Tab-separated table of C-alpha atoms and ligand atoms in Angstrom:
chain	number	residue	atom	x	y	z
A	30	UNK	CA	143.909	29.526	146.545
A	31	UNK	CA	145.170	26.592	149.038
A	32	UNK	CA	145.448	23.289	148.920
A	33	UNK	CA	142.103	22.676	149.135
A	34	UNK	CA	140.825	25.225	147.081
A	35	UNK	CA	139.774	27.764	149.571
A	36	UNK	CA	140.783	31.722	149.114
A	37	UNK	CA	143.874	32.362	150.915
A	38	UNK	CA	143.430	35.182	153.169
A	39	UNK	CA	146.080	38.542	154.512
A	40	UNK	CA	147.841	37.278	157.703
A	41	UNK	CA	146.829	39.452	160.937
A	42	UNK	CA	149.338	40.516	163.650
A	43	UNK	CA	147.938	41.062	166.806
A	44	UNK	CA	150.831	42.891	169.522
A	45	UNK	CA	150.939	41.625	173.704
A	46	UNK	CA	152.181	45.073	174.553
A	47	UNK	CA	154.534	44.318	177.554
A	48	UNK	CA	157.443	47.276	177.114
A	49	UNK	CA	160.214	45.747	176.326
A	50	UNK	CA	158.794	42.204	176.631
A	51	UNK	CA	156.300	43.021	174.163
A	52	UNK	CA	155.698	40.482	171.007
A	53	UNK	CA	153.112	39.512	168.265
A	54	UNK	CA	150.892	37.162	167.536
A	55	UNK	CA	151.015	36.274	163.738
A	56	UNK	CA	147.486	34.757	162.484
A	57	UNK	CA	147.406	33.234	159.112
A	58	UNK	CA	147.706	30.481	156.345
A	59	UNK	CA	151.086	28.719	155.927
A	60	UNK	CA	152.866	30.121	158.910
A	61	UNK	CA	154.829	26.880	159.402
A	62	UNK	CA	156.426	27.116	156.298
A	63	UNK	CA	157.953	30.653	157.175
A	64	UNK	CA	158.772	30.050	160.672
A	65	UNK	CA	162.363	30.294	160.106
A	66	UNK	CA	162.374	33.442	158.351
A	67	UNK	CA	159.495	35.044	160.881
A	68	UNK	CA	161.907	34.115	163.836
A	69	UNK	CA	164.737	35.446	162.150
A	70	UNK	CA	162.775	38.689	161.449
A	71	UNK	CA	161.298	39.312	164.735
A	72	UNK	CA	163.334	37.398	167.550
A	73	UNK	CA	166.761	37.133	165.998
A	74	UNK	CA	168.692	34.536	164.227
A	75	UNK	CA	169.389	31.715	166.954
A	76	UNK	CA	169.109	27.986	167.059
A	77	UNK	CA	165.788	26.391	167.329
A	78	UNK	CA	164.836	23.065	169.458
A	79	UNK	CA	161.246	22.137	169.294
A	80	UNK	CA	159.263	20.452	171.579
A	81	UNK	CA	156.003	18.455	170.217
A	82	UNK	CA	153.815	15.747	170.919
A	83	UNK	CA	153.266	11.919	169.211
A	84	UNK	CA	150.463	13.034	167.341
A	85	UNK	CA	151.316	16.570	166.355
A	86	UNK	CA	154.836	15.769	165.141
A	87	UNK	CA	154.220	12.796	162.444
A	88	UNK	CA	152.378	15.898	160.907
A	89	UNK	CA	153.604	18.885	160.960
A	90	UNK	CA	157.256	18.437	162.938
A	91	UNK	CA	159.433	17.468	159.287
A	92	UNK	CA	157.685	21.122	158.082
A	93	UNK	CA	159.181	23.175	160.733
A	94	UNK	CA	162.101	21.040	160.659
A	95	UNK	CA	163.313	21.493	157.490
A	96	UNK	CA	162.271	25.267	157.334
A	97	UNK	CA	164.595	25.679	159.757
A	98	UNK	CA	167.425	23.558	158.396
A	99	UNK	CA	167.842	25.647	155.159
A	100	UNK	CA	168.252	28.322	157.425
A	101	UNK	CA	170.912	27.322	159.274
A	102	UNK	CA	168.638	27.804	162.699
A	103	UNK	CA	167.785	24.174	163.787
A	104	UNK	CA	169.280	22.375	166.729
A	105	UNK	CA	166.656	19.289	167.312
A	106	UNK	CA	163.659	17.940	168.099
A	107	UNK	CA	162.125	16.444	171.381
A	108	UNK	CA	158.975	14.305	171.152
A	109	UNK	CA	156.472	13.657	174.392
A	110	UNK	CA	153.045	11.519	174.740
A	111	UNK	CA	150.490	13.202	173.677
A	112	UNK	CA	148.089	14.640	176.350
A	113	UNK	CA	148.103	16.242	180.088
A	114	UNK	CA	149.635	13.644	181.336
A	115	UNK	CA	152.568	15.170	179.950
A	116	UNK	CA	152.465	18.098	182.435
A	117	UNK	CA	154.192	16.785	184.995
A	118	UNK	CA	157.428	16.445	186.590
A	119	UNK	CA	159.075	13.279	184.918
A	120	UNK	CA	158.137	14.758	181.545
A	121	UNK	CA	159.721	18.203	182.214
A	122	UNK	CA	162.799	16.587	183.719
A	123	UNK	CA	162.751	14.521	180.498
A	124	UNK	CA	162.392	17.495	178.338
A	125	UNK	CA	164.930	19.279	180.339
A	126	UNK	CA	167.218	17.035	179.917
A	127	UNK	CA	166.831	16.139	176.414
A	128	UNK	CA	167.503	20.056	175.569
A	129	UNK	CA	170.097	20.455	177.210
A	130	UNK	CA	171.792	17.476	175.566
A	131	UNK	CA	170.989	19.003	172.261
A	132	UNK	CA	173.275	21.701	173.473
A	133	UNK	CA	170.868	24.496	173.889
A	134	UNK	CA	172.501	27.887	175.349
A	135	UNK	CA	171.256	30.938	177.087
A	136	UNK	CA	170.728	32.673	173.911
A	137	UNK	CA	168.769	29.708	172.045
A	138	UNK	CA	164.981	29.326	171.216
A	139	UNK	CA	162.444	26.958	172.622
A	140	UNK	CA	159.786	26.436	169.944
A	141	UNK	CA	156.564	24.675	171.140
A	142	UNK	CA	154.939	23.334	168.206
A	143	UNK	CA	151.290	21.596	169.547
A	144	UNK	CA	148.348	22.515	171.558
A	145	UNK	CA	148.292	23.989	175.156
A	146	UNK	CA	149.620	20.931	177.070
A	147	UNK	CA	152.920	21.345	174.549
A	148	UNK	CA	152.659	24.802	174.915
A	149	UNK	CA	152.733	25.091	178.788
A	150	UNK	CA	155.278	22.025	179.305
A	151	UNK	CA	157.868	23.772	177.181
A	152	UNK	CA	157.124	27.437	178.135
A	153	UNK	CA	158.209	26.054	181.593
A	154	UNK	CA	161.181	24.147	180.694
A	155	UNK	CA	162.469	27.295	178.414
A	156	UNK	CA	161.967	29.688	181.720
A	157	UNK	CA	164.063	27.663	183.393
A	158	UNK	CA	166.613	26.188	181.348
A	159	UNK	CA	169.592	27.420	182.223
A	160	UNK	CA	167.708	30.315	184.341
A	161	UNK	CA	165.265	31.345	180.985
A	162	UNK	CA	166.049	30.980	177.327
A	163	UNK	CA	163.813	32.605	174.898
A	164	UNK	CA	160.495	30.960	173.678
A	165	UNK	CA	158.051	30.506	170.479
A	166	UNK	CA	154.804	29.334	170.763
A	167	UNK	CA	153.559	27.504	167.271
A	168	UNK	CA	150.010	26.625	168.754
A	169	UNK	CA	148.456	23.703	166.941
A	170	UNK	CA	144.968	23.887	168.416
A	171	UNK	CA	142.196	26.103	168.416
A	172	UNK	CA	142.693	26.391	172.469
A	173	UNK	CA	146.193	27.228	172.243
A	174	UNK	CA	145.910	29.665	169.596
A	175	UNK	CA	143.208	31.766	171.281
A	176	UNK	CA	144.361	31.295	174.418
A	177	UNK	CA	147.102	29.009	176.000
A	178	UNK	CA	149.996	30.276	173.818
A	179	UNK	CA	148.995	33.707	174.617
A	180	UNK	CA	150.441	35.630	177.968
A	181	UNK	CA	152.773	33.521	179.207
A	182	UNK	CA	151.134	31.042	181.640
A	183	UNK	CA	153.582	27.845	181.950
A	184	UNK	CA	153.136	25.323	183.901
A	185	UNK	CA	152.488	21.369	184.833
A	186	UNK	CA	149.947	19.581	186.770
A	187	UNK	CA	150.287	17.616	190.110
A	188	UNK	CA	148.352	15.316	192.377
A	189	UNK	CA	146.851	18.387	194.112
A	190	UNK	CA	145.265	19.948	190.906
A	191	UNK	CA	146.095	21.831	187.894
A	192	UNK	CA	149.334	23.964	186.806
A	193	UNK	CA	149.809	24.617	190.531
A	194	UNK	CA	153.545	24.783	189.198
A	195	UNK	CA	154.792	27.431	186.570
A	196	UNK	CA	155.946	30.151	185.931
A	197	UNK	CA	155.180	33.721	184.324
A	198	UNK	CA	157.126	33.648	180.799
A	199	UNK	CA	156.001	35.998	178.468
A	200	UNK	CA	156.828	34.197	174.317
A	201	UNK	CA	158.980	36.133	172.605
A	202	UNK	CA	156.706	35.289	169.264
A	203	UNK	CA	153.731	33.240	168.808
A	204	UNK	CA	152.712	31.956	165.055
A	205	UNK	CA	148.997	30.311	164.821
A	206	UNK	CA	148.449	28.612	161.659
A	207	UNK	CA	145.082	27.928	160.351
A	208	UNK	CA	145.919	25.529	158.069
A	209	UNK	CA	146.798	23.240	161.133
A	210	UNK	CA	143.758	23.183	162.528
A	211	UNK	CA	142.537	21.327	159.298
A	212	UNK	CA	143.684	18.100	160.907
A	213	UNK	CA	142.396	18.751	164.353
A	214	UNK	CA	140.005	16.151	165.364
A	215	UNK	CA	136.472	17.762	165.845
A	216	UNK	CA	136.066	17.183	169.561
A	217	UNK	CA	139.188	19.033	169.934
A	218	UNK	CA	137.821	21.749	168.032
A	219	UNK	CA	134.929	22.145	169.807
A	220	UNK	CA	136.726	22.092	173.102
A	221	UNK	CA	138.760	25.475	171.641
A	222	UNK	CA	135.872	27.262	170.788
A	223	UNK	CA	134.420	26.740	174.409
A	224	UNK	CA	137.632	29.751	175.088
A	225	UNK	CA	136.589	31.554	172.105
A	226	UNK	CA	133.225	32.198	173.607
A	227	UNK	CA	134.467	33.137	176.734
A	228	UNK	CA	136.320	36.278	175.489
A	229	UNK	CA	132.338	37.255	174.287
A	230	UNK	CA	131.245	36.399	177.792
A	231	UNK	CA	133.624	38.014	179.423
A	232	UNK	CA	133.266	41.872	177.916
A	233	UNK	CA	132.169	41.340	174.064
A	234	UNK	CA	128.462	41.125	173.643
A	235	UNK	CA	128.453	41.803	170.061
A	236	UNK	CA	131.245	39.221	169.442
A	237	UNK	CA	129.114	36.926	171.847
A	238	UNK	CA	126.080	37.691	169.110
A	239	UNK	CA	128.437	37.537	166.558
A	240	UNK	CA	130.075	33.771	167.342
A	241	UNK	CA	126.422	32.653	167.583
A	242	UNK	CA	125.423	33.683	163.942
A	243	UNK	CA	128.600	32.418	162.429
A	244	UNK	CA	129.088	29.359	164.589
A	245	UNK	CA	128.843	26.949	161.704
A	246	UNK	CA	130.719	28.673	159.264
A	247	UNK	CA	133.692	28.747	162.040
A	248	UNK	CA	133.191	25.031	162.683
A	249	UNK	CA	133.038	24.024	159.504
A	250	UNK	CA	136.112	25.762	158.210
A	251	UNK	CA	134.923	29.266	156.724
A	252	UNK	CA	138.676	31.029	156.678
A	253	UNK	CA	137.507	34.360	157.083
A	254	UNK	CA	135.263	33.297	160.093
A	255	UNK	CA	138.200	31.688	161.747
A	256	UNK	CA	140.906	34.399	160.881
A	257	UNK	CA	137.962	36.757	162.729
A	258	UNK	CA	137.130	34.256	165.746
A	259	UNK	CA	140.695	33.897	166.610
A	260	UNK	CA	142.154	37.601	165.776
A	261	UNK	CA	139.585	38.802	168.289
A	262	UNK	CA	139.969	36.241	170.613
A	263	UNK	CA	143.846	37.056	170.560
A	264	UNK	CA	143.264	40.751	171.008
A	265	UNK	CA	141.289	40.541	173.711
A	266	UNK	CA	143.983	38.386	176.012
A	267	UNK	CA	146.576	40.559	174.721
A	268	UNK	CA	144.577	43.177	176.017
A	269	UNK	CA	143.810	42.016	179.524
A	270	UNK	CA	147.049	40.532	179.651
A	271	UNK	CA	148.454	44.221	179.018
A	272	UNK	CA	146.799	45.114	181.569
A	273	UNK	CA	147.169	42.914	184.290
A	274	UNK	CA	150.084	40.528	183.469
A	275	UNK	CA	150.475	38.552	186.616
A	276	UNK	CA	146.687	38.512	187.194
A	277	UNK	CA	146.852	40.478	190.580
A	278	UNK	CA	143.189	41.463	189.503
A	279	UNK	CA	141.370	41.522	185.876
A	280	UNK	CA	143.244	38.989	184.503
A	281	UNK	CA	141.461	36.737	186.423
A	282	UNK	CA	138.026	37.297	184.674
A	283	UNK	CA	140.197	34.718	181.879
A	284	UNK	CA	138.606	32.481	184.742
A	285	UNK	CA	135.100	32.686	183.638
A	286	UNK	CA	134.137	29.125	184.335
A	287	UNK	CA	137.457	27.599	185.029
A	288	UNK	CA	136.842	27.220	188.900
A	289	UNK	CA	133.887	24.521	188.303
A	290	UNK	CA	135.923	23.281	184.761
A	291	UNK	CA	139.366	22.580	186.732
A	292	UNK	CA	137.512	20.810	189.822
A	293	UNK	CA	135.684	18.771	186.926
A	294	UNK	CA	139.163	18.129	185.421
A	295	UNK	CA	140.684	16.942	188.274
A	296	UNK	CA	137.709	14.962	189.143
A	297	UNK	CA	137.630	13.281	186.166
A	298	UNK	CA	141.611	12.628	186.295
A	299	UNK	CA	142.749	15.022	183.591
A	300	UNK	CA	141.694	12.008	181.362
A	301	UNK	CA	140.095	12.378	177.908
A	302	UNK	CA	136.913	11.627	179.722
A	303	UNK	CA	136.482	15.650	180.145
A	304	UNK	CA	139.226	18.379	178.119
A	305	UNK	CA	140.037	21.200	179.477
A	306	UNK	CA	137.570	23.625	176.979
A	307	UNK	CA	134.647	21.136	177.880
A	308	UNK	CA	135.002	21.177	181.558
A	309	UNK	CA	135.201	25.234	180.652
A	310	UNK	CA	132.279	25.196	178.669
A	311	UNK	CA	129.937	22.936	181.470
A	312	UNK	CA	131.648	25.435	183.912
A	313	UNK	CA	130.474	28.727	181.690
A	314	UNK	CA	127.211	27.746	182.136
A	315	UNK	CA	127.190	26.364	185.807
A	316	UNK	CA	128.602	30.257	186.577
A	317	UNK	CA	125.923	31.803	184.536
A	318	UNK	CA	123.057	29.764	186.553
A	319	UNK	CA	124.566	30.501	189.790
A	320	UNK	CA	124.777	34.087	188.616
A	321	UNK	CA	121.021	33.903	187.789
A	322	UNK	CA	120.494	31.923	191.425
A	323	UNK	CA	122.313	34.283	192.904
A	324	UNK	CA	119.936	36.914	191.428
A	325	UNK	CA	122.953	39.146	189.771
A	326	UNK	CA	122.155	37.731	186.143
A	327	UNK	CA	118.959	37.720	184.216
A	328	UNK	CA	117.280	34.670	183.742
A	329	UNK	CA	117.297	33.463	180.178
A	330	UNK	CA	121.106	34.223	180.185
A	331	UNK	CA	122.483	30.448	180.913
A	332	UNK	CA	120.034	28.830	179.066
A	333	UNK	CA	121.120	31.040	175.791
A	334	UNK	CA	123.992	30.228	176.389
A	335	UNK	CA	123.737	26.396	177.129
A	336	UNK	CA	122.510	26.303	173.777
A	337	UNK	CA	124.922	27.739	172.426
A	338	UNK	CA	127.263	26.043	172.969
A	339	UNK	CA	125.700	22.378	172.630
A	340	UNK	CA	125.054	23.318	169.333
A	341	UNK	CA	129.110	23.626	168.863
A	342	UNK	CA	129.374	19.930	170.153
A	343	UNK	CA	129.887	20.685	174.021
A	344	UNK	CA	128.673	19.187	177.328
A	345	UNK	CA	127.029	21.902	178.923
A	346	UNK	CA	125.783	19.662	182.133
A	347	UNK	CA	127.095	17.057	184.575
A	348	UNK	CA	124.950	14.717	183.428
A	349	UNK	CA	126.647	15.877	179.873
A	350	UNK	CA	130.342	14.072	181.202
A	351	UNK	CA	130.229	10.764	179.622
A	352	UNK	CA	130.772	7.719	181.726
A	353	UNK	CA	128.325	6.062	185.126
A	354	UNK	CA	128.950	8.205	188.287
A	355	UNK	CA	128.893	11.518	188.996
A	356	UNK	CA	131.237	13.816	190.387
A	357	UNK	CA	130.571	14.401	194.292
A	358	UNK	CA	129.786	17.490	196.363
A	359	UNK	CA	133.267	16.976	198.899
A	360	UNK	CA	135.422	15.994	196.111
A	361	UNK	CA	134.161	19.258	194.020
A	362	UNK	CA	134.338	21.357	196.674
A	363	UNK	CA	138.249	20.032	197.752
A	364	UNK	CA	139.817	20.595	194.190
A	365	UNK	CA	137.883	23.975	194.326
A	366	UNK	CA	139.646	24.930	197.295
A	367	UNK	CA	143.103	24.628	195.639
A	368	UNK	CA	142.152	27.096	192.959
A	369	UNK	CA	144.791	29.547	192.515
A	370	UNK	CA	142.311	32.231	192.961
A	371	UNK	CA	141.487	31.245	196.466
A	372	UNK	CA	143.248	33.682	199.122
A	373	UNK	CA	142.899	33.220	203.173
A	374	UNK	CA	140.438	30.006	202.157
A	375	UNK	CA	137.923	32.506	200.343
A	376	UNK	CA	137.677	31.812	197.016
A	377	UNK	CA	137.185	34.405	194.021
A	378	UNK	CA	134.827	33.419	191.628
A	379	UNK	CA	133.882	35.257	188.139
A	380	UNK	CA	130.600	35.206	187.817
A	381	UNK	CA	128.384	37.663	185.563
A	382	UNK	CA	125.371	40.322	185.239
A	383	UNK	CA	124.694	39.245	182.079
A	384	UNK	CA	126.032	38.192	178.309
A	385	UNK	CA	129.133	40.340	178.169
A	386	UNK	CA	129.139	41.375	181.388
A	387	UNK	CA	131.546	39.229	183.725
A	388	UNK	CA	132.857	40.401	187.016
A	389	UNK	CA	134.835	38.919	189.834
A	390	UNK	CA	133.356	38.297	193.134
A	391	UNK	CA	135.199	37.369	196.475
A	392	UNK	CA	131.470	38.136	198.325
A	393	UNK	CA	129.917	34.409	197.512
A	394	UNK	CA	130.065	32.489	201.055
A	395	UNK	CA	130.876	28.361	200.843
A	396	UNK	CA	127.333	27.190	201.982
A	397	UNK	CA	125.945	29.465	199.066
A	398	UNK	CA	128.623	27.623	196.433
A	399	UNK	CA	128.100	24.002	198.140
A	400	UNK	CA	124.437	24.193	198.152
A	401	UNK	CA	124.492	25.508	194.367
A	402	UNK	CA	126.738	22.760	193.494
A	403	UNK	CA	124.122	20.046	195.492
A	404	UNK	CA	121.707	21.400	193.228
A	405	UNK	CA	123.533	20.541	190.002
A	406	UNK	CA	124.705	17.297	191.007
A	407	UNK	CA	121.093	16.613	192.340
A	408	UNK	CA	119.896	17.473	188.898
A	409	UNK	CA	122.110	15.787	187.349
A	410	UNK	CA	120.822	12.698	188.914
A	411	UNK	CA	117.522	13.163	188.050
A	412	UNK	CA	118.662	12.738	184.536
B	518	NAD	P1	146.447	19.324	173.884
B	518	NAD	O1	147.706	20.062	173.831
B	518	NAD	O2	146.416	18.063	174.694
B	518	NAD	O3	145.975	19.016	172.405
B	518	NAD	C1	144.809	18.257	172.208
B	518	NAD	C2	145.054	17.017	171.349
B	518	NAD	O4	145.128	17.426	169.987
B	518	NAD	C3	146.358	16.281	171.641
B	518	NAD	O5	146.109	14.910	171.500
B	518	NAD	C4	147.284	16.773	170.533
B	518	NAD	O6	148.280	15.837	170.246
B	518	NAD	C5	146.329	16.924	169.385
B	518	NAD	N1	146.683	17.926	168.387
B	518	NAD	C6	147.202	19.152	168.598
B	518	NAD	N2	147.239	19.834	167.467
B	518	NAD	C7	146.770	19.036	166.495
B	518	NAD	C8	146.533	19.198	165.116
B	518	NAD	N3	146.757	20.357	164.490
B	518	NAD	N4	146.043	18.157	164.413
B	518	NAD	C9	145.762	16.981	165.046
B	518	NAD	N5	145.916	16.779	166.360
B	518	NAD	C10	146.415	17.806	167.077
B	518	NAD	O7	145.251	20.211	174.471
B	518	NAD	P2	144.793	21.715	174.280
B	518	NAD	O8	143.325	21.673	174.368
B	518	NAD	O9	145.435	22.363	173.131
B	518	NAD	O10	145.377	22.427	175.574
B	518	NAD	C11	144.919	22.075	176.858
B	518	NAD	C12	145.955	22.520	177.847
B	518	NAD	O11	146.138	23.926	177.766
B	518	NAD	C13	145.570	22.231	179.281
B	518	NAD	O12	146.657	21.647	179.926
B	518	NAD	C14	145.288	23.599	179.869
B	518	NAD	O13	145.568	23.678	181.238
B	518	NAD	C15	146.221	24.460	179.082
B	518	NAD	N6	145.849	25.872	179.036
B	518	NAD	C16	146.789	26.783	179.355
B	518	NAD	C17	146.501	28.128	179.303
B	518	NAD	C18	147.573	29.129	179.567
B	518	NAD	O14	147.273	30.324	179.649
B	518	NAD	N7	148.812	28.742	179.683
B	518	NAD	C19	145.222	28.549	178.922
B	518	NAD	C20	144.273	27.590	178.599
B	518	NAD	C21	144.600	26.244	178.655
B	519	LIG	N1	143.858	31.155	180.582
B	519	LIG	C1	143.904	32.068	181.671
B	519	LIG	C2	145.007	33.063	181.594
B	519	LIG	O1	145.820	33.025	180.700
B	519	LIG	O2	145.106	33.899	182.445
């Protein structure tokens, strides 16, 4: 049993084969209290610095701290704000910086312990701290543990849209802890499992059917449930990411609804008016209807999944973002074009032929996309 009197369950590894950059994923209860022993074990004995955030180090940063002491392995501690605001320049100079005064060497870890703005912020000061030092991912969130901790996507924001900076840094070990996600606030939650859907969307119809019979025992805490969600999430990004590390073509499909979601984002300011999994999650659906406008999808498909996911606790529409106005067609549209998936001003969209079926498409003209997008926000303002 655990603290709170659930049944503590085996740990699961899940391996990012990458040849000699290859690592695991470790999935379990009470990782945090191990770290320093699973680092030891499976990237080498080395001193630690971690990077967190104000909310996710009053709870959990004295934990990995002291496991870390006792062995000998810790070298500091660097606390940001909380939130994306923190990807950005000042704050990786900052964290820079900071490391470096804490003395950390060429042959030194980086741990990131907090969700996927921690997680990106210090995978991209560790990959280029004194050229690259080596990196563990402790994701604290549902998002980062199925996703944002996983395949080595680093990066910060700036004014012209989303990680448009970064690098390609593979982790050399990532530990997700469920018991962490005990104090993650709901919204939060919800906003990870919008990416934990995706990987059904994306190739997985029976874990699509799957997530929507055990929804509620994943939201409400089930163990075994979340030990399954995440293990398969995890498998299937260590899969594609096997496959197609520096997304020159499949890894891209990790896309599915990110082109509307980042637009969205940016819109909205990268404020907590819209996270990142809920722009995803309006942004799954608005690629499913277009797929179904479009006449590659079934209809029925959207609306499935629509409610789907509004029954997890996500906005699903533009009229779903809270606050008075709208996002606009030109503004949409102008964050769209700097998606990193545009090439030669065409952009490549993932769109689908059905639940579990998701392709990527560089065929869809701009007056097809703007006059799809009209159609939202002109539904939208019919309320
Ligand atoms: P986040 O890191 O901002 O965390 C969300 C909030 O939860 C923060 O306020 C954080 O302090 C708090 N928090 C974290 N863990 C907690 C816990 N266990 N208990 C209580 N509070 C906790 O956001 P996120 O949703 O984890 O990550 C979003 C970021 O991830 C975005 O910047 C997005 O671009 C990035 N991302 C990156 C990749 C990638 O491949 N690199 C993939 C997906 C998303
Ligand atoms: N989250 C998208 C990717 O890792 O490629």
């Amino acid at each position: 049993m655990n603290e709170i009197g659930q049944i503590e369950i085996a740990p699961k590894t899940v391996s990012v084969e990458l040849g000699d950059r290859s690592y695991d994923i470790m999935i379990g209860c009470g990782l945090l209290g191990k770290c320093a022993e699973l680092i030891k074990d499976r990237v080498g004995f080395a001193q630690c610095a971690i990077v967190t955030d104000e909310n996710v180090g009053p709870l959990y940063l004295s934990k990995v701290e002291s496991t870390l002491k006792e062995a000998g392995m810790f070298a500091g501690s660097v606390t940001v704000p909380a939130g994306e605001s923190s990807k950005s320049f000042p704050v990786l100079e900052e964290v820079c910086n900071d490391l470096l005064a804490l003395g950390i060497e060429r042959g030194d870890i980086v741990i990131a312990l907090g969700g996927g703005v921690i997680g990106d912020l210090a995978g991209f000061a560790a990959s280029i701290l004194r050229r690259g030092v080596r990196m563990v991912q402790i994701p604290t969130t549902l998002l980062a543990q199925v996703d944002s901790s996983v395949g080595g996507k680093t990066g910060i924001n700036t004014v012209h849209g989303k990680n448009l900076i970064g690098t390609f840094s593979q982790p050399s070990l990532v530990l997700a802890d469920l018991d962490v996600l005990r104090t993650l606030p709901q919204r939060q939650f919800s906003a990870g499992y919008a990416e934990v859907v995706k990987y059904g969307l994306i190739d997985a119809p029976d874990f699509y059917g799957w997530l929507e019979d055990n929804r509620s025992a994943i939201m409400d805490g089930d163990l075994s449930a979340r030990m399954h969600a995440i293990a398969t999430s995890c498998k299937a990004k260590a899969r594609i990411v096997a496959a197609d590390e520096r997304e020159a073509g499949k890894r891209a499909l990790l896309n599915l609804g990110h082109t509307f979601g980042h637009a969205l984002e940016a819109w909205a300011g990268y404020s907590d008016r819209l996270l990142h999994g809920e722009g995803v999650s309006i942004g799954m659906v608005m690629a499913y209807f277009f797929s179904e406008e479009l006449g590659l999808c079934p209809e029925g498909a959207a609306r499935r999944i629509e409610k789907h996911l509004k029954s997890a606790g996500l906005p699903t529409r533009l009229a779903g973002i809270p606050g008075d106005e709208l996002p606009d067609l030109e503004t949409l549209l102008r964050h769209i074009a700097q998606d990193k998936k545009v090439q030669r001003g065409q952009i490549t969209l993932v769109l689908a032929h059905g639940l579990g079926d998701a392709f990527l498409t560089r065929d869809i003209s701009q007056d097809a996309l703007a006059s799809f997008i009209r159609g939202q926000i002109e539904t939208a303002l019919k309320g």
